[in-house]
PDB file of C-alpha atoms in Angstrom:
ATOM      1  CA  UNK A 272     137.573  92.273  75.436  1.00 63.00           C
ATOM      2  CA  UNK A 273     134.161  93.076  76.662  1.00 61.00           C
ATOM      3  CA  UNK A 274     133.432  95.999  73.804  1.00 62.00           C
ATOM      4  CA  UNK A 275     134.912  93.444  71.354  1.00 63.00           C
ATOM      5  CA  UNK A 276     132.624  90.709  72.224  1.00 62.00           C
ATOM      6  CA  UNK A 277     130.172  92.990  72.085  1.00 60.00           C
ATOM      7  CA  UNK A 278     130.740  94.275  68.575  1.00 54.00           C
ATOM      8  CA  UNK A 279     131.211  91.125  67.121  1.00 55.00           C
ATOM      9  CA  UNK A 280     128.241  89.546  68.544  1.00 59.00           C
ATOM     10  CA  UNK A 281     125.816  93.079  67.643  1.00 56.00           C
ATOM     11  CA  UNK A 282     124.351  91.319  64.338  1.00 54.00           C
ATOM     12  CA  UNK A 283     124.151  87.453  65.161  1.00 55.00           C
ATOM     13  CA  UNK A 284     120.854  86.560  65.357  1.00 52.00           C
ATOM     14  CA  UNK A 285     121.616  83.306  67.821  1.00 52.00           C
ATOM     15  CA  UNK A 286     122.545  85.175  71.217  1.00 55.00           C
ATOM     16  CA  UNK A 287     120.847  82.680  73.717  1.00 55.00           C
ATOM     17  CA  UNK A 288     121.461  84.994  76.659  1.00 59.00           C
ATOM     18  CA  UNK A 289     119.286  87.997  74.945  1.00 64.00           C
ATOM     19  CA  UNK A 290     116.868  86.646  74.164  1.00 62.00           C
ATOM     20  CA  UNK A 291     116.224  84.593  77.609  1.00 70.00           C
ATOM     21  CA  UNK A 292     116.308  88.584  78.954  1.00 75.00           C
ATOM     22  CA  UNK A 293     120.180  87.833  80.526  1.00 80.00           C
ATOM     23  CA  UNK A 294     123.008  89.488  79.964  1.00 81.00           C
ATOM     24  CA  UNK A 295     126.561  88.239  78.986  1.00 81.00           C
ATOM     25  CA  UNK A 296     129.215  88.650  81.786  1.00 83.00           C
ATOM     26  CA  UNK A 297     128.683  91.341  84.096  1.00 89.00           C
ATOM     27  CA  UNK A 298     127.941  94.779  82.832  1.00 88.00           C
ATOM     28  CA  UNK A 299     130.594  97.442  82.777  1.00 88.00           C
ATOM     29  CA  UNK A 300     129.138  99.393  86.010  1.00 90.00           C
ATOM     30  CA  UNK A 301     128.270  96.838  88.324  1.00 92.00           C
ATOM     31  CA  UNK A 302     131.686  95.819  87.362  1.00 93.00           C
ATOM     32  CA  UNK A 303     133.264  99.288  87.914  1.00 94.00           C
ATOM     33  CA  UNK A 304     130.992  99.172  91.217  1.00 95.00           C
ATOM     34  CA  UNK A 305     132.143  95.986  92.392  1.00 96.00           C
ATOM     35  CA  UNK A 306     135.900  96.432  92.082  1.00 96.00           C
ATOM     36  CA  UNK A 307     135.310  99.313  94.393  1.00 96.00           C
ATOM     37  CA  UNK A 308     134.411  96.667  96.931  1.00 96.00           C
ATOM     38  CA  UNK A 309     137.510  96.379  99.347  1.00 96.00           C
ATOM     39  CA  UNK A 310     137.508 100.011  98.975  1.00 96.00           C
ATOM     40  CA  UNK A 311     134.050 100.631  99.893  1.00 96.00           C
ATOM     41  CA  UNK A 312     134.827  98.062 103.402  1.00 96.00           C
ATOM     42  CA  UNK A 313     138.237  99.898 104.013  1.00 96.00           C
ATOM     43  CA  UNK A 314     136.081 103.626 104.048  1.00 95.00           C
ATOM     44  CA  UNK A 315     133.648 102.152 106.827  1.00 94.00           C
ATOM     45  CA  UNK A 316     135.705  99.665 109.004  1.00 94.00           C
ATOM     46  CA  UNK A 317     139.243 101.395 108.443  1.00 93.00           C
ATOM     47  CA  UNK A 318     140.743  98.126 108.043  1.00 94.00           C
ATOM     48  CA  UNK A 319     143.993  98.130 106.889  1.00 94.00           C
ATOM     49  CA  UNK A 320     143.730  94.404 105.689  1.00 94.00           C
ATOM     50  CA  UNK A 321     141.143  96.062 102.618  1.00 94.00           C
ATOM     51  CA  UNK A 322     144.249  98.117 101.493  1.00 94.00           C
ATOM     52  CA  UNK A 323     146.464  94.951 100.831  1.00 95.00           C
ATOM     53  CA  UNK A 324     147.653  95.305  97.417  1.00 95.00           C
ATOM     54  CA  UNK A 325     148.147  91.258  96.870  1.00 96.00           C
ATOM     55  CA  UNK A 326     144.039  91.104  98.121  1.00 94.00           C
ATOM     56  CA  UNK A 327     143.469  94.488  96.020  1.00 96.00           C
ATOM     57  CA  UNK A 328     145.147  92.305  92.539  1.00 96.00           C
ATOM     58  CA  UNK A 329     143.357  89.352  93.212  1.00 97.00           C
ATOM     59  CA  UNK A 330     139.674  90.959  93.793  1.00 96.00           C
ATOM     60  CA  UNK A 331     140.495  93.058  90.434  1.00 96.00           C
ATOM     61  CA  UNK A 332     141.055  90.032  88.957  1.00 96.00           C
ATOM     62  CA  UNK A 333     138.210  88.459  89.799  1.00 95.00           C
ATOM     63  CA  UNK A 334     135.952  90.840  88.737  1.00 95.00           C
ATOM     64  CA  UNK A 335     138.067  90.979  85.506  1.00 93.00           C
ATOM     65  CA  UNK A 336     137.067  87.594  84.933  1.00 91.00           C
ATOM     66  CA  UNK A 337     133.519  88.356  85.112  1.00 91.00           C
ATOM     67  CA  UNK A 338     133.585  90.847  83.071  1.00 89.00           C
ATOM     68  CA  UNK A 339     134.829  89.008  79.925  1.00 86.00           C
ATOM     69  CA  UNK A 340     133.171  85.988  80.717  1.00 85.00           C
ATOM     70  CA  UNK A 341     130.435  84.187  78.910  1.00 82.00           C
ATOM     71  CA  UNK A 342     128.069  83.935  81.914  1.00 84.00           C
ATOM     72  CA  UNK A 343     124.783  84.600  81.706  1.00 83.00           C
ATOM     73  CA  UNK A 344     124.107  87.274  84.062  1.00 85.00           C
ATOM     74  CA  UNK A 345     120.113  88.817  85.424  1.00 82.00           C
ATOM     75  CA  UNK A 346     119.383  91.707  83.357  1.00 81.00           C
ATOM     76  CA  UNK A 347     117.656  94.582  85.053  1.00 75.00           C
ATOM     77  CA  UNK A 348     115.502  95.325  81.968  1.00 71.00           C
ATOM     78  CA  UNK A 349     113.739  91.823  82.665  1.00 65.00           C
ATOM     79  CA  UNK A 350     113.052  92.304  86.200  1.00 69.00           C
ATOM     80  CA  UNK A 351     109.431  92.781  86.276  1.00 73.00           C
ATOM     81  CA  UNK A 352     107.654  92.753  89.854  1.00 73.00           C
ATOM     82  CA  UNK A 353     104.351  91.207  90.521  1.00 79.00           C
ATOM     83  CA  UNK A 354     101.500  93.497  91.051  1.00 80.00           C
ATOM     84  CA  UNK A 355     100.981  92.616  95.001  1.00 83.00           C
ATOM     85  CA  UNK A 356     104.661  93.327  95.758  1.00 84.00           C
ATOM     86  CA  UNK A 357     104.944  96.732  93.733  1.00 82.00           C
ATOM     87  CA  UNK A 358     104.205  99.141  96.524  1.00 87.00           C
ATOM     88  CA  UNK A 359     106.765  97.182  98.066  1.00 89.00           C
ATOM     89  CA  UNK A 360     109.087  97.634  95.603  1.00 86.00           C
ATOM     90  CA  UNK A 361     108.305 101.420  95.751  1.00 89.00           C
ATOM     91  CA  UNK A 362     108.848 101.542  99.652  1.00 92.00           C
ATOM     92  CA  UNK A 363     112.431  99.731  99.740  1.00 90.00           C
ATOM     93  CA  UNK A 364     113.578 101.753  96.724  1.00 90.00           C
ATOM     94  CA  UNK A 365     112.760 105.217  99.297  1.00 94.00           C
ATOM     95  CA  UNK A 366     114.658 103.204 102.044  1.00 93.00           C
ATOM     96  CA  UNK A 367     117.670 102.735  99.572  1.00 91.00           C
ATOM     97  CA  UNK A 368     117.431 106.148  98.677  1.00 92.00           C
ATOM     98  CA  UNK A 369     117.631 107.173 102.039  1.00 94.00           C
ATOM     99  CA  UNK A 370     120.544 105.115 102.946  1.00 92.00           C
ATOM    100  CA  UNK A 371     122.402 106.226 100.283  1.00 90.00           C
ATOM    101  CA  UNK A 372     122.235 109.843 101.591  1.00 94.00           C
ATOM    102  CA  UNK A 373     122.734 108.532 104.977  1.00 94.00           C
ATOM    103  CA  UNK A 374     125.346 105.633 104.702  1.00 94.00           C
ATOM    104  CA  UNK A 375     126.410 105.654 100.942  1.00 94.00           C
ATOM    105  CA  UNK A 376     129.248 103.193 101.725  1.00 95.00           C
ATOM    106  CA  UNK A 377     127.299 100.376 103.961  1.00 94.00           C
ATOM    107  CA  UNK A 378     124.531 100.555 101.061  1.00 94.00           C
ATOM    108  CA  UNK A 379     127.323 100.239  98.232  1.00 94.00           C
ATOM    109  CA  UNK A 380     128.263  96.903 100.300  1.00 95.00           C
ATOM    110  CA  UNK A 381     125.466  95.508 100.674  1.00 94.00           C
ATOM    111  CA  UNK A 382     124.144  95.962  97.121  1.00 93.00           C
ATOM    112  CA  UNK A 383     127.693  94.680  95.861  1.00 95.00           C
ATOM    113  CA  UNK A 384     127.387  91.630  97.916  1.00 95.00           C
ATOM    114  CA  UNK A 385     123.841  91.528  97.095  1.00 93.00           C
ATOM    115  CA  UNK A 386     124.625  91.444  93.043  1.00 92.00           C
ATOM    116  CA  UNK A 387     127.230  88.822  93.910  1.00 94.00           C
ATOM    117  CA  UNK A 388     124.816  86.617  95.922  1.00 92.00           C
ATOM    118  CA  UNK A 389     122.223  86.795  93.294  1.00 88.00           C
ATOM    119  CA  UNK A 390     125.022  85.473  90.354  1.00 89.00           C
ATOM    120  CA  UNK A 391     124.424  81.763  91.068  1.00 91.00           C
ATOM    121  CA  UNK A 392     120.608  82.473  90.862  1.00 88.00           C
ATOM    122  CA  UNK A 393     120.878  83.789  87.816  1.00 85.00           C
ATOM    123  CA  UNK A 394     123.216  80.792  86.136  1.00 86.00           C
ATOM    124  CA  UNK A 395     120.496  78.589  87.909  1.00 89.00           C
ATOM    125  CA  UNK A 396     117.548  80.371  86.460  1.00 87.00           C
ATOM    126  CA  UNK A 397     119.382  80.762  82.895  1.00 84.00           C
ATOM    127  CA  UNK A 398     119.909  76.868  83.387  1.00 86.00           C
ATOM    128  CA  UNK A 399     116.286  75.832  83.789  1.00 87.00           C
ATOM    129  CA  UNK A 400     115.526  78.458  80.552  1.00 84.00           C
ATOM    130  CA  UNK A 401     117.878  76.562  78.425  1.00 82.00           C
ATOM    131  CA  UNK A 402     116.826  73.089  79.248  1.00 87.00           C
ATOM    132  CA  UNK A 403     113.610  74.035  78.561  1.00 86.00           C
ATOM    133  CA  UNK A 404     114.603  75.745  75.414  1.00 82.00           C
ATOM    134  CA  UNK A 405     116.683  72.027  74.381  1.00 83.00           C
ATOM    135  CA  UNK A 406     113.361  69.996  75.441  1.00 86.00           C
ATOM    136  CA  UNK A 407     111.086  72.597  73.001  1.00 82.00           C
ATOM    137  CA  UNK A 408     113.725  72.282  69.968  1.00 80.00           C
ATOM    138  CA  UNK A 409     113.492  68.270  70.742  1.00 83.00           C
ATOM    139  CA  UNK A 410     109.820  68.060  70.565  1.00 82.00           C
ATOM    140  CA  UNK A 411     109.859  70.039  67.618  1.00 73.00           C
ATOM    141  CA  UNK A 412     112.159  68.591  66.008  1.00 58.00           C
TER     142      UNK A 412
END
């Protein structure tokens, strides 16, 4: 449903999420990444609960759901740090590095729950963009 979307939607010239630098629904990675969730918790804490198959359908689900879904999600491509914070940037992207060679699956967790926890930031964000886009059009109009 996702590719389809996609295809249809490749030569409207309206696609409110684009061109507010979002993206529609979650993109097939992350989305790969984050069904891989209960997996990645069962690898580190050997918790049997993780393995459920009834919590395994429902989390699948989920992400499913967010996949095909019309939400406006943060697009990397429009991340663009301030100057002052860019050496920053540069030093926790060596740290993440790092962890990933020295505990792939705790990193994979916490940037899984990290995309997660920044979802309602990004509907909140896309929010303001499109009220200000309605108050514009108004004004204009």
């Amino acid at each position: 449903m996702r590719l389809a979307r996609f295809n249809a939607q490749i030569d409207v010239d309206d696609q409110p999420h684009k061109s507010a630098g979002f993206l529609t629904g979650v993109p097939a990675p992350v989305g790969a990444g984050l069904a891989f969730l209960p997996f990645y918790f069962w690898i580190e804490t050997g918790n049997d609960a993780f393995r459920d198959p009834l919590l395994i359908a429902l989390w699948l689900t989920v992400i499913a759901f967010l996949l095909i879904s019309n939400m406006a999600t943060l697009s990397w491509g429009a991340l663009r740090p301030r100057r002052a914070i860019r050496l920053s940037v540069i030093v926790i992207s060596a740290m993440a590095f790092a962890a990933l060679l020295l505990e792939p699956w705790w990193l994979l967790i916490i940037l899984s729950i990290g995309y997660l926890a920044l979802m309602p930031y990004g509907l909140i964000k896309y929010g303001r963009i499109k009220r200000q886009r309605r108050l514009a059009a108004q004004t204009d109009g």
